[in-house]
Coordinates of C-alpha atoms in Angstrom, one line a residue:
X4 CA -15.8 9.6 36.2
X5 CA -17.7 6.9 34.8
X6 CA -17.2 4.2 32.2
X7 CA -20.3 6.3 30.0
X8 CA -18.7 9.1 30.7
X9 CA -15.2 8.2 29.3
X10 CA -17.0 6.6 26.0
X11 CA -19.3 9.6 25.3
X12 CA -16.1 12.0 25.6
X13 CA -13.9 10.2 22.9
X14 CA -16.7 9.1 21.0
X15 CA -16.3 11.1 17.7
X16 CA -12.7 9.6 18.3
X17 CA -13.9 6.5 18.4
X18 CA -16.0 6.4 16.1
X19 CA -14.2 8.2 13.7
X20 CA -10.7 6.1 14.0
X21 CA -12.8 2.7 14.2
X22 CA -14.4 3.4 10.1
X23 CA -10.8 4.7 9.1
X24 CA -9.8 1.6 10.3
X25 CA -12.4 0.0 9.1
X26 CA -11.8 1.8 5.6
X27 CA -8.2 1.1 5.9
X28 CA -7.9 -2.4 7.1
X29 CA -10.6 -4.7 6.4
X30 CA -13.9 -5.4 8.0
X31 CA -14.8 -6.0 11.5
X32 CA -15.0 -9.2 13.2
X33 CA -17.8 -11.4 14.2
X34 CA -18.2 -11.6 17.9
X35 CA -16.9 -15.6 17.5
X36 CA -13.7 -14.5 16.3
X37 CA -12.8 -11.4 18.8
X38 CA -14.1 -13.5 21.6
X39 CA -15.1 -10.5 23.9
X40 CA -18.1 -8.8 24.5
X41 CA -17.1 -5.6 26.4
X42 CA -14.4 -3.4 26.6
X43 CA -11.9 -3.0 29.1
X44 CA -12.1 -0.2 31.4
X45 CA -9.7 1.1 33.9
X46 CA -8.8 4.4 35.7
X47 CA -6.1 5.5 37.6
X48 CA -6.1 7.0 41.7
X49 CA -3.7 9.8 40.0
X50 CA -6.4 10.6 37.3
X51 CA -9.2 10.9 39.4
X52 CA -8.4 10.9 43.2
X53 CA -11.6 9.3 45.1
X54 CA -13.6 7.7 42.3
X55 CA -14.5 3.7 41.5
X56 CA -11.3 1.4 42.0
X57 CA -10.2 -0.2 38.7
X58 CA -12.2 -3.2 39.5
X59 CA -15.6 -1.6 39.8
X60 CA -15.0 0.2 36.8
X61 CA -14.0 -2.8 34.5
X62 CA -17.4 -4.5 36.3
X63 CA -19.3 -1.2 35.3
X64 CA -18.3 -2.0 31.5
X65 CA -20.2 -5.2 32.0
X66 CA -23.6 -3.1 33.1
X67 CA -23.7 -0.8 31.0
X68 CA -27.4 0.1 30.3
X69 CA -27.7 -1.7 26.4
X70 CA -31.1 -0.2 25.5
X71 CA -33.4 2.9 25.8
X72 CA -36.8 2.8 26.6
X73 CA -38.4 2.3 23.5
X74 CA -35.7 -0.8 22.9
X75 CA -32.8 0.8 20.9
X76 CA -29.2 0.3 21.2
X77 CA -27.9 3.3 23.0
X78 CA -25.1 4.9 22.0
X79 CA -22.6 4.0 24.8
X80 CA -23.8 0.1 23.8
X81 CA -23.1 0.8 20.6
X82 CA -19.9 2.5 20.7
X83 CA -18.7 -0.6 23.4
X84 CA -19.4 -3.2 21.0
X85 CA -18.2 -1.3 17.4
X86 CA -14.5 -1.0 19.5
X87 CA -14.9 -4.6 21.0
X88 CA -15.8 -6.1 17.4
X89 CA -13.2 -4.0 15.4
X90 CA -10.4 -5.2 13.6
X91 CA -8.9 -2.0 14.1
X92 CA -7.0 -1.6 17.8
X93 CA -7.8 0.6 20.1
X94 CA -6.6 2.0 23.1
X95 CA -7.5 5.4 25.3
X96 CA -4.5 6.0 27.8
X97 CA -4.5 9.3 29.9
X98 CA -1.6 11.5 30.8
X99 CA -0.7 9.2 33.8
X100 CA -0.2 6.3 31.1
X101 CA -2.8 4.5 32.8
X102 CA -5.3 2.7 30.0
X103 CA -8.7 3.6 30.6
X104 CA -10.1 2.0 27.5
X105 CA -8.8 -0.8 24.8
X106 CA -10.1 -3.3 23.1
X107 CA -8.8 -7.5 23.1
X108 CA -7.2 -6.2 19.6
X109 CA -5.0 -3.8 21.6
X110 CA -3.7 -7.1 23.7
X111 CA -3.2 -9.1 20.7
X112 CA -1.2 -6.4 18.8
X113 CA 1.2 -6.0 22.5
X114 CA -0.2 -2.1 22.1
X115 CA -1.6 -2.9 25.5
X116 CA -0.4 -5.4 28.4
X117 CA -2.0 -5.5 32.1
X118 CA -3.2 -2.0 31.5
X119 CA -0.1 -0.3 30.9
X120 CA 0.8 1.3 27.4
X121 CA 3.5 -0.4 25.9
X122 CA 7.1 1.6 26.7
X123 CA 7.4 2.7 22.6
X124 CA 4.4 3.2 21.8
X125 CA 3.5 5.5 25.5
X126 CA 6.5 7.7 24.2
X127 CA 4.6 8.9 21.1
X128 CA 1.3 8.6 23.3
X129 CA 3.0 11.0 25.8
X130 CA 4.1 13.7 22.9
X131 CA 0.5 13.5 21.8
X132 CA -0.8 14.6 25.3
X133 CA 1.7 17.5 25.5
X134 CA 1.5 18.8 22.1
X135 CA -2.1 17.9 20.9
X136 CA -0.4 16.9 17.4
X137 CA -0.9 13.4 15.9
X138 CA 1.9 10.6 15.4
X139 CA 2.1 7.9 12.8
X140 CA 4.8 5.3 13.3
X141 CA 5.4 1.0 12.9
X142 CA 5.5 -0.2 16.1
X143 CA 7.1 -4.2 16.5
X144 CA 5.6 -5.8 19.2
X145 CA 7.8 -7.9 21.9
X146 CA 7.0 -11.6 21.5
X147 CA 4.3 -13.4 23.6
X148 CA 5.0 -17.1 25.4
X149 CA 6.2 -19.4 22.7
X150 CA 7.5 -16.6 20.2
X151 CA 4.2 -15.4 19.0
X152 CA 1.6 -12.7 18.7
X153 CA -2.0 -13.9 17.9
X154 CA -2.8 -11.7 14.6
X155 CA -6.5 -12.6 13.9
X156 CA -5.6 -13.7 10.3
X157 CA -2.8 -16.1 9.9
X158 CA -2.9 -18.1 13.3
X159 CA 0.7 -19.0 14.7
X160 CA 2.3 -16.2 12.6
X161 CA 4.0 -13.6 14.7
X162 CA 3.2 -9.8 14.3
X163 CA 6.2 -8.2 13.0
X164 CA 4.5 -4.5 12.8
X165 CA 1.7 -2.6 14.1
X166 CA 0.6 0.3 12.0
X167 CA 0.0 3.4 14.5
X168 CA -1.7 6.5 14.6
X169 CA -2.6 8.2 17.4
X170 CA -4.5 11.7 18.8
X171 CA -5.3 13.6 21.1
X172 CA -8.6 14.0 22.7
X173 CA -9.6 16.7 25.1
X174 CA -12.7 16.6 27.6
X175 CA -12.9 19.9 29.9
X176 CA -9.5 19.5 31.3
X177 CA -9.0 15.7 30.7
X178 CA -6.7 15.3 28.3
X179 CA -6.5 11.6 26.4
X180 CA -4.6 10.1 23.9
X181 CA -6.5 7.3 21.5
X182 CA -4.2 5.0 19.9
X183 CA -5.2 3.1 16.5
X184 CA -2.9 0.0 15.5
X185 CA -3.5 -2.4 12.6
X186 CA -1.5 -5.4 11.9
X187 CA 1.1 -4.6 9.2
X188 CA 2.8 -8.1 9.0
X189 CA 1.7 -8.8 5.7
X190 CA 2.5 -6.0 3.9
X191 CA 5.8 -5.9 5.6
X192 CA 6.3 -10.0 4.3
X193 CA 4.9 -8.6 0.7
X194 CA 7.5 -5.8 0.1
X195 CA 10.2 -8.1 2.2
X196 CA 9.3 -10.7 -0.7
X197 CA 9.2 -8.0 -3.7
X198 CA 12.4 -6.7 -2.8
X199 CA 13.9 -10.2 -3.0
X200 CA 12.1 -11.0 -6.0
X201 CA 13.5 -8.0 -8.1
X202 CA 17.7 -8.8 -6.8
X203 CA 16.6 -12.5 -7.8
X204 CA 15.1 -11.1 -11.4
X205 CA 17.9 -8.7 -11.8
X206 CA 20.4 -11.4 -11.2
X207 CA 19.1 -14.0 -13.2
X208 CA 18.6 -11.7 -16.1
X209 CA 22.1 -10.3 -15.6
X210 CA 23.6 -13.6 -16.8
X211 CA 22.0 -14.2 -20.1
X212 CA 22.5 -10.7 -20.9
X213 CA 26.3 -10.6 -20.1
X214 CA 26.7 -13.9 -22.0
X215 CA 24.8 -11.6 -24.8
X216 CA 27.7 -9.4 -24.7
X217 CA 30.7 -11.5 -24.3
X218 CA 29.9 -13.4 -27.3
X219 CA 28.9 -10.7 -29.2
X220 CA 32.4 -9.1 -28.6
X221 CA 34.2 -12.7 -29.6
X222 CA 31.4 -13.1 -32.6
X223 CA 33.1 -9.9 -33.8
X224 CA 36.5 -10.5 -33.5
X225 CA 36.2 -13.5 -35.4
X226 CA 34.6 -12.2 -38.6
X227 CA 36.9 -13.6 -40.4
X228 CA 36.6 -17.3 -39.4
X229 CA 33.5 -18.8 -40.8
X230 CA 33.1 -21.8 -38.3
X231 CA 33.9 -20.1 -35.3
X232 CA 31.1 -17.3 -35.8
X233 CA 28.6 -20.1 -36.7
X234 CA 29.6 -21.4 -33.1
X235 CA 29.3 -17.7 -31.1
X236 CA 26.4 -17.4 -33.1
X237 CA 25.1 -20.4 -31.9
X238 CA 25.6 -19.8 -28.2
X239 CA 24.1 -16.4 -28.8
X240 CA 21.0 -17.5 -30.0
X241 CA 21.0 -20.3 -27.0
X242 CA 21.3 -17.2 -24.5
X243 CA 18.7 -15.2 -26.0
X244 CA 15.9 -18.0 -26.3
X245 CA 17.1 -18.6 -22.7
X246 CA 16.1 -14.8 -21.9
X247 CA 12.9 -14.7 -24.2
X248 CA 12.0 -18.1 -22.0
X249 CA 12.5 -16.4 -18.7
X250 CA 10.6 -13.3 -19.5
X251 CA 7.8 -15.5 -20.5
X252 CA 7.8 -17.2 -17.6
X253 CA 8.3 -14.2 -15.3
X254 CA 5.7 -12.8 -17.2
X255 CA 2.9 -15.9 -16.9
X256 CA 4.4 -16.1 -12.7
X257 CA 2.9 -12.5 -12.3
X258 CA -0.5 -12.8 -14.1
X259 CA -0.8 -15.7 -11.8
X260 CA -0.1 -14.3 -8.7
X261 CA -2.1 -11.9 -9.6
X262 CA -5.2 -14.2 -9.7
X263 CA -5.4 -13.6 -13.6
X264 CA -7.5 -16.7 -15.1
X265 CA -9.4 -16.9 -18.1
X266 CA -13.6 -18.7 -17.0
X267 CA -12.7 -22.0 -16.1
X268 CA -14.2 -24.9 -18.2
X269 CA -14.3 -28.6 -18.5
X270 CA -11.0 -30.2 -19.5
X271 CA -10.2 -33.6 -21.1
X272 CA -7.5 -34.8 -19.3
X273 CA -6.3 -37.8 -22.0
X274 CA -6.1 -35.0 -24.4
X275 CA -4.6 -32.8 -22.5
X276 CA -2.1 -35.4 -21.5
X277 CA -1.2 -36.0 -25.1
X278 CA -0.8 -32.1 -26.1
X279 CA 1.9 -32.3 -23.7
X280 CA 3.5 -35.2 -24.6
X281 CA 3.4 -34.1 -28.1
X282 CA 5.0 -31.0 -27.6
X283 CA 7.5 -32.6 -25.3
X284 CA 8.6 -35.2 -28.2
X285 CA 11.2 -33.6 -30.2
X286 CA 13.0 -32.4 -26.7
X287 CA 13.0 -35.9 -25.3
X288 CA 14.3 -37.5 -28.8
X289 CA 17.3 -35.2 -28.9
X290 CA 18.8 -36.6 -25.2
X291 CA 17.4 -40.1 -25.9
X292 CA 14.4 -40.0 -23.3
X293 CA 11.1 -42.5 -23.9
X294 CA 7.9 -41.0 -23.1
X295 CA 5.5 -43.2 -22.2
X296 CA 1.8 -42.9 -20.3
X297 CA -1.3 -44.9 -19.2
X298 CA -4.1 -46.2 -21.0
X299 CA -7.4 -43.6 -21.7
X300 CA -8.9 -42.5 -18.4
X301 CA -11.9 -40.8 -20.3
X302 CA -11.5 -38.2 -16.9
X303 CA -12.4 -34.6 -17.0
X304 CA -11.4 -31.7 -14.7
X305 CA -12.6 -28.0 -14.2
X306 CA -9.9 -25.4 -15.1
X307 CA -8.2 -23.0 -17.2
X308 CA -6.8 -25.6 -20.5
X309 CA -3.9 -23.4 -21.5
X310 CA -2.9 -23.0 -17.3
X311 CA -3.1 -26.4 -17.3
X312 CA -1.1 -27.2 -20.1
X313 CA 1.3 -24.8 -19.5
X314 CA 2.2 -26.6 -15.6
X315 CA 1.5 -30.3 -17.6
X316 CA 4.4 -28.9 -20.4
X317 CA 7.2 -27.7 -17.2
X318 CA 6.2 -30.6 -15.1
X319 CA 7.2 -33.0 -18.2
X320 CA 10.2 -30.3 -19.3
X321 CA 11.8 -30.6 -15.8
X322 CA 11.7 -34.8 -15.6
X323 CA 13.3 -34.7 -19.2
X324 CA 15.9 -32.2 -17.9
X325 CA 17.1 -34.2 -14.3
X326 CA 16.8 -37.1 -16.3
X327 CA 19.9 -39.6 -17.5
X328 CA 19.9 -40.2 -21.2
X329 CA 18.0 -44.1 -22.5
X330 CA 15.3 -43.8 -19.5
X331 CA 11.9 -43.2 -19.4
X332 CA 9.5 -40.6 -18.7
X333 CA 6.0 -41.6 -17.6
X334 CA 2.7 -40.1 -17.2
X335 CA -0.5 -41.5 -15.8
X336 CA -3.5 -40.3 -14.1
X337 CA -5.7 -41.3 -11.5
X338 CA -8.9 -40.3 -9.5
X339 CA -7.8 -39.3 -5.6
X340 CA -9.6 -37.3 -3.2
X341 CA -9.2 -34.2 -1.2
X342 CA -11.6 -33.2 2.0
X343 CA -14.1 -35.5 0.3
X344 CA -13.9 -33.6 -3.0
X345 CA -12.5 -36.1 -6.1
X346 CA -9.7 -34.9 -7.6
X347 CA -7.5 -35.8 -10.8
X348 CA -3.7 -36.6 -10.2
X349 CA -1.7 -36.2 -13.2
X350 CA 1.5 -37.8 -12.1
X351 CA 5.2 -37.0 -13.7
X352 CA 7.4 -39.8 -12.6
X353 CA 11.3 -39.5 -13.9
X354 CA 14.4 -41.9 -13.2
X355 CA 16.9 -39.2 -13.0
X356 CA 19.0 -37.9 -10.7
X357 CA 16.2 -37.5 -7.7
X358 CA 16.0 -34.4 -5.0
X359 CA 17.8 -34.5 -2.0
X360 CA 14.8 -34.2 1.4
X361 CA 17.3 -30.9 2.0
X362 CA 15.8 -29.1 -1.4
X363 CA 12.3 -30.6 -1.9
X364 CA 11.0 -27.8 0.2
X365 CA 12.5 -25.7 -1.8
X366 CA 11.9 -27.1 -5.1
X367 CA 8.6 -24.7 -5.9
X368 CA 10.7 -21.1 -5.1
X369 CA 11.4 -19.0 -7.7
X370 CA 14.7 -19.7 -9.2
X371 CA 15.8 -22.2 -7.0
X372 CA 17.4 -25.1 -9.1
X373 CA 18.6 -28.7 -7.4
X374 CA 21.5 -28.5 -10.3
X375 CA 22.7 -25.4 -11.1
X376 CA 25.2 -26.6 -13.5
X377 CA 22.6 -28.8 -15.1
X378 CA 20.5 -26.1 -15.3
X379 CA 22.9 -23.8 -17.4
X380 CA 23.6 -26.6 -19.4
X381 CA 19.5 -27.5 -20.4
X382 CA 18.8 -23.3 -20.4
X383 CA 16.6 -23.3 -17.0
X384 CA 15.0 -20.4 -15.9
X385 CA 14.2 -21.8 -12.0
X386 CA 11.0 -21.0 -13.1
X387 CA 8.8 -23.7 -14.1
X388 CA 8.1 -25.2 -10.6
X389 CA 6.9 -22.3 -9.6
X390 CA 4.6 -21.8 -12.2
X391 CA 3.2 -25.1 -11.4
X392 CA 2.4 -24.3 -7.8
X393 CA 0.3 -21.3 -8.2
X394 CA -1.7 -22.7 -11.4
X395 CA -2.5 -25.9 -9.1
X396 CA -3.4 -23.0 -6.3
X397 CA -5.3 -20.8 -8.7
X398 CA -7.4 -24.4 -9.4
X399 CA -7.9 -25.3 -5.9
X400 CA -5.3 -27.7 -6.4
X401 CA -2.2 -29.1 -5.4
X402 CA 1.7 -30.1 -6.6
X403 CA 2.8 -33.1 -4.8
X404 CA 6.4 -34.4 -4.9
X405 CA 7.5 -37.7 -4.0
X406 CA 11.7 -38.1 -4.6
X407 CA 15.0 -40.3 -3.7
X408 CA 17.9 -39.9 -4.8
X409 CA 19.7 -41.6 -7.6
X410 CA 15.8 -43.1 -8.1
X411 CA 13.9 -40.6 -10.0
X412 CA 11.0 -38.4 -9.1
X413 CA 7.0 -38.1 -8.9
X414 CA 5.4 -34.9 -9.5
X415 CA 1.8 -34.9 -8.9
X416 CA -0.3 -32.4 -10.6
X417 CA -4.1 -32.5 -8.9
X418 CA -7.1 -30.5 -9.9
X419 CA -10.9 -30.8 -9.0
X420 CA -12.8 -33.8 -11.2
X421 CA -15.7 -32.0 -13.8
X422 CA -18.3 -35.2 -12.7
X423 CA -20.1 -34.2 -15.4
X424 CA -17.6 -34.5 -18.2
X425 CA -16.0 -37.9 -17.2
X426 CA -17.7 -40.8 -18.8
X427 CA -15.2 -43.2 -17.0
X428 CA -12.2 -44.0 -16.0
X429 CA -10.0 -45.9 -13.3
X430 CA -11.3 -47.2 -9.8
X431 CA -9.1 -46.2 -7.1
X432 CA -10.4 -48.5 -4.3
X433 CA -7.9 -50.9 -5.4
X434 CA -5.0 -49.0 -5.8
X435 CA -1.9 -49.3 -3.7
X436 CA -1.3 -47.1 -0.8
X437 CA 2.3 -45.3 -0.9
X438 CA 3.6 -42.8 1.2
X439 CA 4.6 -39.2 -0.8
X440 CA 5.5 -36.2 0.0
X441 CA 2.8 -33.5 -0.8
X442 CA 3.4 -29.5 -0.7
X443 CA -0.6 -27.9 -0.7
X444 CA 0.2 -24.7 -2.9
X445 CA 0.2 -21.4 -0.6
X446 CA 1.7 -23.2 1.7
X447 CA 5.9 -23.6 2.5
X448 CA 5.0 -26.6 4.3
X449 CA 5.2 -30.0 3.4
X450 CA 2.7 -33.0 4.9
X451 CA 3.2 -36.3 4.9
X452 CA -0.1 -38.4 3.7
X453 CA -0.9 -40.9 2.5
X454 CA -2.0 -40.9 -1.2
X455 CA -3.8 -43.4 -3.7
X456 CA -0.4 -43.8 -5.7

């Protein structure tokens, strides 16, 4: 039996599980990122008794005749590199278990290691070969050296399930199994993250509306005291605005996550700067909070306005919140870079309370609040930071924080400089270097840099 041989008999197989998975999964990869330029090929002394060792065969992948005489691609070629190149795994295992055919994919996934099948996924292979009918399944893969499983998208991530499908193919009286596998992690992390999202949402909302309830049951037993229904109906309204506000905000969290941005446009960041602090006034009056900012920076930045102002408005709504009544609330900007590319920090900086270096990783989750009781308190949703970090990603920006406690806080807000808009503005050679804390959005990582601050 030769290598040709082995890829002309599962060829429709092939071919027809490498576009499904192709269909299914994504596009292939370029040769620079499978690294491999033939398959793997191996045979077995129980499945055919006499023939080329293991050795030669795998060597016989490596000569396999590449064109025809008039200079085409023949089809065993072609077939060798479309399996070699595909995202999609695949493996052909016989009904001694022994791996005649898989692709580097295959390794990576753990379908396949030193030619053998792995133990779960050779128990569906093995029903497959005996009753010719297909099996689907998840298949988790054991860990590698160090913990991890290369998954050709998200390097140092482990592989947490394989997607598997796998048939049978027949050849006179060969009988084969093919095995399909396609790296499931993600979706796995995705509805692993939905699922906490919607206890998270159902909780949260669950307070307001009980609050809803209670009060409306003392509101009503109390219809005959004036004052005390003008309180309960006070704290009524309070619980509702809280419950309109978290909507909103649940509401604006999903557009953004789902990518949902109006055509981005030159911004004026002074003006921008000053909606914010406009809108921010009355709040800041009634707990005895000074806002203050910079001089003009005549700067401009490409984005969505309203995005912009919305993460601006929560940046300044959280400092005025963690904040101790008579201080100040400042905001400046300033021109930075990022891989060469000039950027705009819009900096929040507080004297309040300050974040412990336990929470500031933790800061940008969804309804995750330092101070929960300060949070009841000032009608917090958990929401805001969050907001913030995916309208900085959705701009090809970033949220940077910079905290200690019983000091105050910096949040830095920075989005790409429009060149063309900014007449002027602040030169940052002579600025002085500090050391913050900086959380890139996508990512639950912080990095230490240094920063123009």
């Amino acid at each position: 039996m030769t290598v040709a041989w082995v890829i002309a008999a599962i060829a429709p197989a092939l071919l027809f599980g490498v576009l499904i998975g192709w269909m299914l999964f994504g596009r292939s990869r370029g040769v620079s990122e499978v690294g491999v330029d033939t398959v793997s090929v191996a045979t077995s002394p129980e499945s055919e008794a006499g023939s080329e060792s293991p050795t030669s065969v795998r060597q016989s992948a490596d000569t396999i005749v590449t064109e025809t005489a008039d200079g085409r691609m023949t089809r065993a070629a072609m077939l060798n590199l479309i399996v070699a190149e595909s995202e999609t795994a695949v493996a052909v295992v016989d009904e001694f278990r022994d791996v005649v055919l898989h692709n580097d994919r295959a390794g990576d996934l753990g379908l396949v290691t030193d030619h053998l099948l792995a133990d779960a996924v050779w128990e569906y292979a093995e029903q497959v070969v005996r009753t010719g009918e297909d099996a689907r399944f998840e298949f988790t893969p054991p860990l590698l050296s160090g913990g991890f499983v290369a998954t050709g998208r998200a390097p140092g991530r482990p592989v947490e399930a394989v997607r598997c499908l796998i048939r049978l193919v027949e050849q006179n009286t060969e009988r084969y199994a093919v095995v399909y596998g396609a790296d499931d992690s993600e979706n796995l992390r995705v509805e692993a993250t939905r699922r906490d999202f919607v206890a998270n949402v159902s909780h949260e909302l669950k307070t307001p509306v009980g609050a809803i309830g209670l009060l409306t049951e003392a509101l009503l037993e109390s219809a005959d005291d004036p004052e005390t229904v003008v309180h309960f109906g006070r704290r009524v309204g309070a619980e509702a605005t809280r419950l309109g506000n978290m909507v909103t905000e649940l509401i604006a969290l999903s557009r953004l996550q789902g990518g949902e941005t109006s055509a981005f446009e030159s911004v004026d960041v002074d003006t921008l700067v000053s909606d914010a602090l406009a809108s921010a006034q009355i709040s800041a009056e009634a707990v005895g909070i000074t806002l203050s900012t910079d001089g003009p920076s005549e700067l401009s930045v490409i984005g969505d306005r309203m995005l912009l102002l919305t993460a601006l408005n929560n940046l300044i709504a959280n400092a005025i919140a963690y904040s101790s009544p008579n201080t100040t609330v400042s905001v400046s900007r300033r021109v930075t870079s990022t891989n060469d590319r000039p950027m705009v920090a819009i900096a929040v900086t507080d004297r309040g309370i300050g974040i412990a270096p336990a929470d500031q990783q933790r800061v940008f989750e969804r309804f995750f609040r330092v101070d929960k009781a300060r949070s009841r308190v000032t009608g917090g949703t958990g929401l805001g930071l969050a907001i913030v970090k995916h309208v900085a990603a959705n701009h090809n920006g970033s949220i940077a924080l910079w905290s200690k406690p019983g000091t105050g806080s910096t949040f830095t807000l920075s989005v790409p400089q429009d060149l063309a808009g900014t007449t002027g503005g602040p030169d940052p050679s002579g600025a002085e270097v500090g050391v913050e804390r900086r959380y890139v959005s996508g990512s639950s990582h912080a990095q230490t840099k240094e920063l123009t601050r």
